[in-house]
Amino acid sequence: KQLFQTIPGSGPPPAVKRTYKVTVVGVGNVGMACAQTILTQDLCDELALVDVVEEKLKGEMLDLQHAAAFLPGSKIMADTDYKVTEGSDLCIVTAGARQREGESRLALVEKNVTLFKNIIPQLVKYSPDTTLLIISNPVDALTYVAYKLSGLPPNRVIGSGTNLDSSRFRWLLADHLHVNAQNVHGYIVGEHGDSSVPLWSSVSVGGVPFLAFLKHKQIEYTIDTLTELHKMVVDGAYEVIKLKGYTSWAIGYSVASLVKSLLRDQRRIHPVSVCAQGFHGIEDEVYLSLPAEIGRTGIIGVLDNPLTDDERAQLQKSAKTLTEVQKQLDI
Ligand code: 6V0
């Protein structure tokens, strides 16, 4: 248990609940990828969809409802009115402008803060006991915005953060080593974006510490090789956006994995965007990704993993970048 530090609001899970309702706000590429992975994995009993574009919303709802004979059986509903979200255990926010080719995530912040001022209070009004899972970009800044606007405790406002970056990282290593990505453990922390930090010191493959293994086997590698691999992680989203215009499937699966840990109280560890104040020498109330244990109550604890001096310095730099963005927000 001492591996983890608590954050305000964390605690034991409540009595087991029998039915679960999930809301997805924004039925664009990402929202629908989330909806469909959640439905096919039978993660909720009721799914509510919300968007401002009424026809598209209704079309997406009907299209999913028509798959009833092939799905496990969740009730699917949709409306532009947030009443439809009432009693949600989990609200996933994917609404908002997305990156264009070459545009950084941070450039989206102003547009999406304006949308959040409308969305977040309505979600909390109809589901005061909900957990918020923020996906819209820039996800770290918007998770902070959602925390401020919602009045919810920090353990119930989570950003998908580097859960996806870490999957890209594990996939690249797995592909290189010809092993299954689920046997590669490694985290990207910090910003979901350009200043993210790869925690090379704790990467392991099948339980074997990766860098120590390379040294032991006298396999040559240079810092440049590691830097290049991390760059491929950072550039991953830009590459997909350049090729197909948006990203959707990987974020959909990443979100479903978080939903499973949350609603099924799985207590798995995911790198997600949390309030990082007090961790690794970070003094500001800034949101960025750290590996966290996730269960029914949201964030149960943040893994206090030992970092090298360099990793710690990089993480603090990422925190400074995000603090500067947060300071400029009009909330
Ligand atoms: P999209 O396909 O343009 O969909 C956005 C949806 O939001 C549209 O259906 C809009 O109608 C809807 N919308 C806009 N304003 C509102 C509002 N006020 N209330 C409700 N709905 C609204 O974008 P896409 O789905 O591709 O991306 C959505 C967001 O996810 C963007 O900000 C992306 O940058 C972000 N992503 C975050 C990722 C992550 O890892 N955190 C990964 C991929 C994309």
Tab-separated table of C-alpha atoms and ligand atoms in Angstrom:
chain	number	residue	atom	x	y	z
A	1	LYS	CA	0.000	0.000	0.000
A	2	GLN	CA	2.916	2.342	0.681
A	3	LEU	CA	3.653	2.282	-3.019
A	4	PHE	CA	0.817	4.766	-3.421
A	5	GLN	CA	0.113	8.214	-2.073
A	6	THR	CA	-3.469	9.365	-1.683
A	7	ILE	CA	-4.914	12.531	-3.127
A	8	PRO	CA	-7.867	14.406	-1.583
A	9	GLY	CA	-11.080	12.373	-1.830
A	10	SER	CA	-9.457	8.957	-2.335
A	11	GLY	CA	-10.779	6.148	-0.174
A	12	PRO	CA	-12.302	2.684	-0.133
A	13	PRO	CA	-14.876	1.833	-2.791
A	14	PRO	CA	-18.594	2.127	-1.981
A	15	ALA	CA	-20.914	-0.893	-1.903
A	16	VAL	CA	-21.066	-2.699	-5.255
A	17	LYS	CA	-23.610	-1.196	-7.617
A	18	ARG	CA	-25.563	-3.354	-10.029
A	19	THR	CA	-26.130	-1.096	-13.033
A	20	TYR	CA	-23.884	1.500	-14.585
A	21	LYS	CA	-24.640	4.505	-16.726
A	22	VAL	CA	-22.019	6.166	-18.892
A	23	THR	CA	-22.382	9.462	-20.773
A	24	VAL	CA	-20.307	10.424	-23.790
A	25	VAL	CA	-20.360	14.124	-24.704
A	26	GLY	CA	-19.397	14.744	-28.337
A	27	VAL	CA	-20.283	12.168	-30.986
A	28	GLY	CA	-17.412	12.917	-33.346
A	29	ASN	CA	-14.709	10.444	-34.342
A	30	VAL	CA	-13.386	10.050	-30.810
A	31	GLY	CA	-16.741	10.006	-29.011
A	32	MET	CA	-18.099	7.294	-31.295
A	33	ALA	CA	-14.921	5.204	-31.045
A	34	CYS	CA	-15.318	5.382	-27.247
A	35	ALA	CA	-19.032	4.544	-27.434
A	36	GLN	CA	-18.502	1.551	-29.638
A	37	THR	CA	-15.607	0.050	-27.665
A	38	ILE	CA	-17.578	0.518	-24.423
A	39	LEU	CA	-20.633	-1.199	-25.919
A	40	THR	CA	-18.792	-4.123	-27.468
A	41	GLN	CA	-16.931	-4.713	-24.192
A	42	ASP	CA	-20.234	-4.638	-22.238
A	43	LEU	CA	-18.955	-2.026	-19.796
A	44	CYS	CA	-22.242	-0.267	-19.005
A	45	ASP	CA	-25.981	-0.873	-18.829
A	46	GLU	CA	-27.016	2.527	-20.119
A	47	LEU	CA	-25.179	4.787	-22.549
A	48	ALA	CA	-26.213	8.420	-23.028
A	49	LEU	CA	-24.859	10.461	-25.932
A	50	VAL	CA	-24.887	14.279	-26.074
A	51	ASP	CA	-23.867	16.654	-28.861
A	52	VAL	CA	-24.944	20.043	-30.198
A	53	VAL	CA	-25.581	18.742	-33.731
A	54	GLU	CA	-29.023	17.184	-33.363
A	55	GLU	CA	-29.261	15.232	-36.619
A	56	LYS	CA	-25.837	13.668	-36.344
A	57	LEU	CA	-26.570	12.767	-32.718
A	58	LYS	CA	-29.826	11.037	-33.619
A	59	GLY	CA	-28.191	9.291	-36.555
A	60	GLU	CA	-25.387	7.918	-34.393
A	61	MET	CA	-27.863	6.782	-31.724
A	62	LEU	CA	-30.054	4.941	-34.252
A	63	ASP	CA	-27.048	3.392	-35.965
A	64	LEU	CA	-25.892	1.911	-32.631
A	65	GLN	CA	-29.419	0.877	-31.615
A	66	HIS	CA	-29.764	-1.026	-34.890
A	67	ALA	CA	-26.878	-3.235	-33.734
A	68	ALA	CA	-28.967	-4.402	-30.751
A	69	ALA	CA	-29.106	-8.004	-31.944
A	70	PHE	CA	-25.313	-8.176	-32.007
A	71	LEU	CA	-24.484	-6.269	-28.806
A	72	PRO	CA	-24.624	-7.416	-25.166
A	73	GLY	CA	-27.708	-5.257	-24.414
A	74	SER	CA	-27.026	-1.737	-23.114
A	75	LYS	CA	-29.810	0.833	-23.379
A	76	ILE	CA	-28.666	3.604	-25.724
A	77	MET	CA	-30.138	7.105	-25.568
A	78	ALA	CA	-29.197	10.513	-26.960
A	79	ASP	CA	-30.292	14.122	-26.639
A	80	THR	CA	-29.007	17.657	-26.917
A	81	ASP	CA	-30.570	18.224	-23.464
A	82	TYR	CA	-28.331	17.121	-20.572
A	83	LYS	CA	-31.347	15.653	-18.745
A	84	VAL	CA	-30.576	12.486	-20.714
A	85	THR	CA	-27.318	12.144	-18.743
A	86	GLU	CA	-29.058	12.097	-15.330
A	87	GLY	CA	-27.549	9.638	-12.829
A	88	SER	CA	-24.394	8.869	-14.836
A	89	ASP	CA	-21.646	7.059	-12.944
A	90	LEU	CA	-19.115	8.240	-15.469
A	91	CYS	CA	-19.167	11.163	-17.940
A	92	ILE	CA	-16.654	11.098	-20.771
A	93	VAL	CA	-16.045	14.425	-22.502
A	94	THR	CA	-14.788	14.285	-26.087
A	95	ALA	CA	-16.531	17.439	-27.351
A	96	GLY	CA	-14.578	20.142	-29.030
A	97	ALA	CA	-12.288	21.288	-31.744
A	98	ARG	CA	-9.615	18.809	-32.787
A	99	GLN	CA	-6.057	19.358	-34.007
A	100	ARG	CA	-5.556	20.179	-37.631
A	101	GLU	CA	-2.482	18.952	-39.458
A	102	GLY	CA	0.596	20.503	-37.813
A	103	GLU	CA	-1.424	22.172	-35.037
A	104	SER	CA	-0.292	21.502	-31.460
A	105	ARG	CA	-2.775	20.358	-28.820
A	106	LEU	CA	-2.123	23.470	-26.751
A	107	ALA	CA	-3.381	25.663	-29.607
A	108	LEU	CA	-6.901	24.304	-29.038
A	109	VAL	CA	-7.190	25.474	-25.483
A	110	GLU	CA	-9.224	28.672	-25.793
A	111	LYS	CA	-11.873	27.191	-28.085
A	112	ASN	CA	-12.402	24.221	-25.846
A	113	VAL	CA	-12.451	26.117	-22.534
A	114	THR	CA	-15.467	28.032	-23.845
A	115	LEU	CA	-17.268	24.765	-24.610
A	116	PHE	CA	-16.370	23.303	-21.213
A	117	LYS	CA	-18.010	26.247	-19.420
A	118	ASN	CA	-21.276	25.045	-20.883
A	119	ILE	CA	-20.725	21.285	-20.666
A	120	ILE	CA	-19.199	20.614	-17.222
A	121	PRO	CA	-21.771	22.411	-15.000
A	122	GLN	CA	-24.610	20.606	-16.791
A	123	LEU	CA	-23.001	17.199	-16.305
A	124	VAL	CA	-22.500	17.794	-12.582
A	125	LYS	CA	-26.006	19.222	-12.209
A	126	TYR	CA	-27.573	15.978	-13.428
A	127	SER	CA	-24.963	13.599	-11.954
A	128	PRO	CA	-23.450	15.130	-8.799
A	129	ASP	CA	-21.813	11.821	-7.860
A	130	THR	CA	-20.230	11.221	-11.246
A	131	THR	CA	-16.601	10.775	-12.199
A	132	LEU	CA	-15.448	12.921	-15.114
A	133	LEU	CA	-13.115	11.479	-17.718
A	134	ILE	CA	-11.751	14.191	-19.989
A	135	ILE	CA	-10.484	13.358	-23.477
A	136	SER	CA	-10.758	16.674	-25.395
A	137	ASN	CA	-7.432	18.370	-26.081
A	138	PRO	CA	-5.302	19.826	-24.692
A	139	VAL	CA	-6.345	17.168	-22.231
A	140	ASP	CA	-4.206	18.211	-19.230
A	141	ALA	CA	-5.332	21.849	-19.257
A	142	LEU	CA	-8.947	20.835	-19.874
A	143	THR	CA	-8.877	18.325	-17.006
A	144	TYR	CA	-7.784	21.195	-14.755
A	145	VAL	CA	-10.614	23.318	-16.214
A	146	ALA	CA	-13.119	20.501	-15.579
A	147	TYR	CA	-11.852	20.149	-11.999
A	148	LYS	CA	-12.306	23.869	-11.364
A	149	LEU	CA	-15.718	24.121	-13.056
A	150	SER	CA	-17.158	20.944	-11.538
A	151	GLY	CA	-16.361	21.398	-7.849
A	152	LEU	CA	-15.743	17.624	-7.713
A	153	PRO	CA	-12.898	16.249	-5.574
A	154	PRO	CA	-9.598	15.674	-7.449
A	155	ASN	CA	-9.935	11.884	-7.350
A	156	ARG	CA	-13.088	12.108	-9.507
A	157	VAL	CA	-11.734	14.303	-12.298
A	158	ILE	CA	-9.391	12.346	-14.546
A	159	GLY	CA	-7.826	13.099	-17.918
A	160	SER	CA	-7.012	10.303	-20.363
A	161	GLY	CA	-3.548	11.900	-20.450
A	162	THR	CA	-0.673	9.691	-21.514
A	163	ASN	CA	-2.599	6.407	-21.288
A	164	LEU	CA	-2.574	6.447	-25.086
A	165	ASP	CA	1.038	7.710	-25.431
A	166	SER	CA	2.143	4.875	-23.144
A	167	SER	CA	0.365	2.354	-25.361
A	168	ARG	CA	2.157	3.809	-28.408
A	169	PHE	CA	5.429	3.528	-26.456
A	170	ARG	CA	4.787	-0.078	-25.445
A	171	TRP	CA	3.745	-0.978	-28.986
A	172	LEU	CA	6.933	0.497	-30.485
A	173	LEU	CA	9.116	-1.403	-28.001
A	174	ALA	CA	7.090	-4.600	-28.434
A	175	ASP	CA	7.311	-4.352	-32.207
A	176	HIS	CA	11.064	-3.844	-31.975
A	177	LEU	CA	11.518	-6.789	-29.598
A	178	HIS	CA	8.932	-9.075	-31.254
A	179	VAL	CA	6.957	-9.588	-28.058
A	180	ASN	CA	3.391	-8.861	-27.044
A	181	ALA	CA	2.847	-5.219	-25.982
A	182	GLN	CA	1.061	-6.455	-22.841
A	183	ASN	CA	4.400	-7.920	-21.677
A	184	VAL	CA	6.090	-4.550	-22.037
A	185	HIS	CA	5.587	-2.265	-19.062
A	186	GLY	CA	6.576	1.345	-19.373
A	187	TYR	CA	5.122	4.767	-18.807
A	188	ILE	CA	5.124	8.057	-20.590
A	189	VAL	CA	4.306	10.730	-17.996
A	190	GLY	CA	3.846	14.513	-17.937
A	191	GLU	CA	2.013	16.339	-20.712
A	192	HIS	CA	-0.058	14.442	-23.265
A	193	GLY	CA	1.943	16.171	-25.925
A	194	ASP	CA	5.265	17.570	-26.899
A	195	SER	CA	6.855	17.814	-23.409
A	196	SER	CA	5.934	14.274	-22.324
A	197	VAL	CA	8.572	12.224	-20.483
A	198	PRO	CA	9.458	8.550	-21.070
A	199	LEU	CA	10.352	6.759	-17.838
A	200	TRP	CA	13.093	4.581	-19.319
A	201	SER	CA	14.424	3.657	-15.877
A	202	SER	CA	11.276	1.651	-15.079
A	203	VAL	CA	10.655	-0.017	-18.458
A	204	SER	CA	10.498	-3.787	-18.108
A	205	VAL	CA	9.863	-6.648	-20.493
A	206	GLY	CA	8.378	-9.776	-18.936
A	207	GLY	CA	9.481	-8.425	-15.557
A	208	VAL	CA	13.096	-7.882	-16.674
A	209	PRO	CA	14.381	-4.277	-16.290
A	210	PHE	CA	14.966	-3.197	-19.870
A	211	LEU	CA	18.053	-0.958	-19.695
A	212	ALA	CA	19.814	-3.280	-17.210
A	213	PHE	CA	19.102	-6.175	-19.568
A	214	LEU	CA	20.642	-4.344	-22.551
A	215	LYS	CA	23.747	-3.577	-20.495
A	216	HIS	CA	23.984	-7.139	-19.173
A	217	LYS	CA	23.772	-8.546	-22.699
A	218	GLN	CA	26.196	-5.866	-23.925
A	219	ILE	CA	23.644	-4.738	-26.498
A	220	GLU	CA	24.750	-1.323	-27.736
A	221	TYR	CA	22.303	1.562	-27.499
A	222	THR	CA	22.740	5.292	-27.368
A	223	ILE	CA	20.712	8.093	-25.780
A	224	ASP	CA	19.889	9.145	-29.354
A	225	THR	CA	18.170	5.810	-29.997
A	226	LEU	CA	16.007	6.262	-26.904
A	227	THR	CA	15.292	9.894	-27.785
A	228	GLU	CA	14.291	8.904	-31.310
A	229	LEU	CA	11.890	6.261	-30.018
A	230	HIS	CA	10.243	8.784	-27.701
A	231	LYS	CA	9.980	11.232	-30.601
A	232	MET	CA	8.076	8.572	-32.540
A	233	VAL	CA	5.613	8.387	-29.633
A	234	VAL	CA	5.177	12.175	-29.569
A	235	ASP	CA	4.795	12.353	-33.347
A	236	GLY	CA	2.414	9.370	-33.428
A	237	ALA	CA	-0.771	11.425	-33.292
A	238	TYR	CA	0.532	13.983	-35.840
A	239	GLU	CA	1.326	11.148	-38.236
A	240	VAL	CA	-2.139	9.588	-37.961
A	241	ILE	CA	-3.800	13.014	-38.337
A	242	LYS	CA	-1.711	13.689	-41.438
A	243	LEU	CA	-2.735	10.347	-42.905
A	244	LYS	CA	-6.423	10.032	-42.014
A	245	GLY	CA	-7.390	13.459	-40.656
A	246	TYR	CA	-8.034	12.460	-37.039
A	247	THR	CA	-7.208	9.741	-34.511
A	248	SER	CA	-9.940	7.501	-33.151
A	249	TRP	CA	-9.403	3.769	-32.659
A	250	ALA	CA	-6.461	3.829	-30.261
A	251	ILE	CA	-8.024	6.547	-28.097
A	252	GLY	CA	-11.305	4.586	-28.122
A	253	TYR	CA	-9.576	1.456	-26.795
A	254	SER	CA	-7.537	3.506	-24.336
A	255	VAL	CA	-10.735	5.028	-22.935
A	256	ALA	CA	-12.534	1.664	-22.745
A	257	SER	CA	-9.592	0.335	-20.752
A	258	LEU	CA	-9.966	3.227	-18.279
A	259	VAL	CA	-13.747	2.722	-18.097
A	260	LYS	CA	-13.200	-0.946	-17.267
A	261	SER	CA	-10.775	-0.124	-14.443
A	262	LEU	CA	-13.174	2.505	-13.081
A	263	LEU	CA	-16.526	0.769	-13.221
A	264	ARG	CA	-15.314	-2.732	-12.464
A	265	ASP	CA	-13.102	-1.474	-9.635
A	266	GLN	CA	-10.135	-3.218	-11.231
A	267	ARG	CA	-7.453	-1.202	-9.438
A	268	ARG	CA	-5.192	-1.305	-12.478
A	269	ILE	CA	-2.456	1.275	-12.866
A	270	HIS	CA	-2.805	3.729	-15.750
A	271	PRO	CA	-0.823	6.853	-16.542
A	272	VAL	CA	-3.593	9.463	-16.465
A	273	SER	CA	-3.870	13.185	-15.949
A	274	VAL	CA	-4.244	13.973	-12.234
A	275	CYS	CA	-3.500	16.849	-9.894
A	276	ALA	CA	0.286	16.447	-9.595
A	277	GLN	CA	0.814	18.874	-6.741
A	278	GLY	CA	3.076	17.329	-4.102
A	279	PHE	CA	4.511	14.626	-6.360
A	280	HIS	CA	8.122	14.525	-7.555
A	281	GLY	CA	8.814	18.034	-6.254
A	282	ILE	CA	5.937	19.621	-8.244
A	283	GLU	CA	4.607	22.536	-6.214
A	284	ASP	CA	1.921	23.940	-8.522
A	285	GLU	CA	-1.676	22.726	-8.673
A	286	VAL	CA	-1.085	21.407	-12.171
A	287	TYR	CA	-2.691	18.544	-14.063
A	288	LEU	CA	-0.415	16.096	-15.859
A	289	SER	CA	-0.060	12.347	-16.178
A	290	LEU	CA	1.378	10.109	-13.501
A	291	PRO	CA	0.789	6.367	-13.075
A	292	ALA	CA	-2.312	6.053	-10.895
A	293	GLU	CA	-4.326	3.210	-9.422
A	294	ILE	CA	-7.881	3.422	-10.722
A	295	GLY	CA	-11.024	1.887	-9.263
A	296	ARG	CA	-14.686	2.545	-8.566
A	297	THR	CA	-13.985	5.762	-6.633
A	298	GLY	CA	-11.805	7.189	-9.384
A	299	ILE	CA	-8.157	7.742	-8.524
A	300	ILE	CA	-7.308	5.533	-5.544
A	301	GLY	CA	-3.686	6.581	-5.326
A	302	VAL	CA	-0.753	7.859	-7.367
A	303	LEU	CA	2.226	5.534	-7.770
A	304	ASP	CA	5.211	7.064	-6.048
A	305	ASN	CA	7.717	5.526	-8.438
A	306	PRO	CA	11.366	6.450	-8.050
A	307	LEU	CA	12.610	8.622	-10.934
A	308	THR	CA	16.151	9.287	-12.028
A	309	ASP	CA	17.351	12.873	-11.576
A	310	ASP	CA	17.000	13.440	-15.304
A	311	GLU	CA	13.436	12.055	-15.448
A	312	ARG	CA	12.471	14.169	-12.460
A	313	ALA	CA	13.942	17.315	-14.068
A	314	GLN	CA	12.112	16.593	-17.343
A	315	LEU	CA	8.833	16.021	-15.486
A	316	GLN	CA	9.233	19.287	-13.592
A	317	LYS	CA	9.883	21.057	-16.906
A	318	SER	CA	6.714	19.531	-18.376
A	319	ALA	CA	4.839	20.700	-15.240
A	320	LYS	CA	6.159	24.243	-15.747
A	321	THR	CA	4.972	24.248	-19.395
A	322	LEU	CA	1.500	23.168	-18.295
A	323	THR	CA	1.370	25.581	-15.360
A	324	GLU	CA	2.045	28.437	-17.794
A	325	VAL	CA	-0.877	27.253	-19.965
A	326	GLN	CA	-3.162	26.948	-16.941
A	327	LYS	CA	-2.280	30.509	-15.830
A	328	GLN	CA	-3.521	31.888	-19.149
A	329	LEU	CA	-6.916	30.184	-18.924
A	330	ASP	CA	-9.990	32.322	-18.554
A	331	ILE	CA	-11.996	30.258	-16.051
B	1	6V0	P1	-14.795	15.809	-34.032
B	1	6V0	O1	-14.949	14.604	-34.898
B	1	6V0	O2	-14.775	17.153	-34.652
B	1	6V0	O3	-15.959	15.747	-32.934
B	1	6V0	C1	-16.171	16.737	-31.994
B	1	6V0	C2	-17.640	16.663	-31.626
B	1	6V0	O4	-17.887	17.590	-30.570
B	1	6V0	C3	-18.578	17.046	-32.787
B	1	6V0	O5	-19.563	16.043	-32.989
B	1	6V0	C4	-19.192	18.362	-32.315
B	1	6V0	O6	-20.514	18.552	-32.799
B	1	6V0	C5	-19.152	18.158	-30.809
B	1	6V0	N1	-19.311	19.395	-30.058
B	1	6V0	C6	-18.791	20.617	-30.338
B	1	6V0	N2	-19.202	21.502	-29.397
B	1	6V0	C7	-19.957	20.812	-28.506
B	1	6V0	C8	-20.646	21.170	-27.308
B	1	6V0	N3	-20.624	22.416	-26.837
B	1	6V0	N4	-21.345	20.231	-26.671
B	1	6V0	C9	-21.385	18.956	-27.126
B	1	6V0	N5	-20.739	18.546	-28.253
B	1	6V0	C10	-20.038	19.476	-28.920
B	1	6V0	O7	-13.459	15.691	-33.157
B	1	6V0	P2	-12.769	14.351	-32.652
B	1	6V0	O8	-13.837	13.442	-32.150
B	1	6V0	O9	-11.799	13.862	-33.652
B	1	6V0	O10	-11.914	14.905	-31.417
B	1	6V0	C11	-12.564	15.331	-30.233
B	1	6V0	C12	-11.543	15.839	-29.218
B	1	6V0	O11	-10.761	14.757	-28.726
B	1	6V0	C13	-10.536	16.849	-29.782
B	1	6V0	O12	-10.320	17.886	-28.858
B	1	6V0	C14	-9.286	16.020	-29.981
B	1	6V0	O13	-8.115	16.787	-30.018
B	1	6V0	C15	-9.381	15.126	-28.761
B	1	6V0	N6	-8.545	13.929	-28.781
B	1	6V0	C16	-7.959	13.571	-27.621
B	1	6V0	C17	-7.145	12.460	-27.549
B	1	6V0	C18	-6.478	12.104	-26.254
B	1	6V0	O14	-5.602	11.207	-26.202
B	1	6V0	N7	-6.821	12.752	-25.150
B	1	6V0	C19	-6.941	11.643	-28.686
B	1	6V0	C20	-7.586	11.962	-29.841
B	1	6V0	C21	-8.394	13.168	-29.977
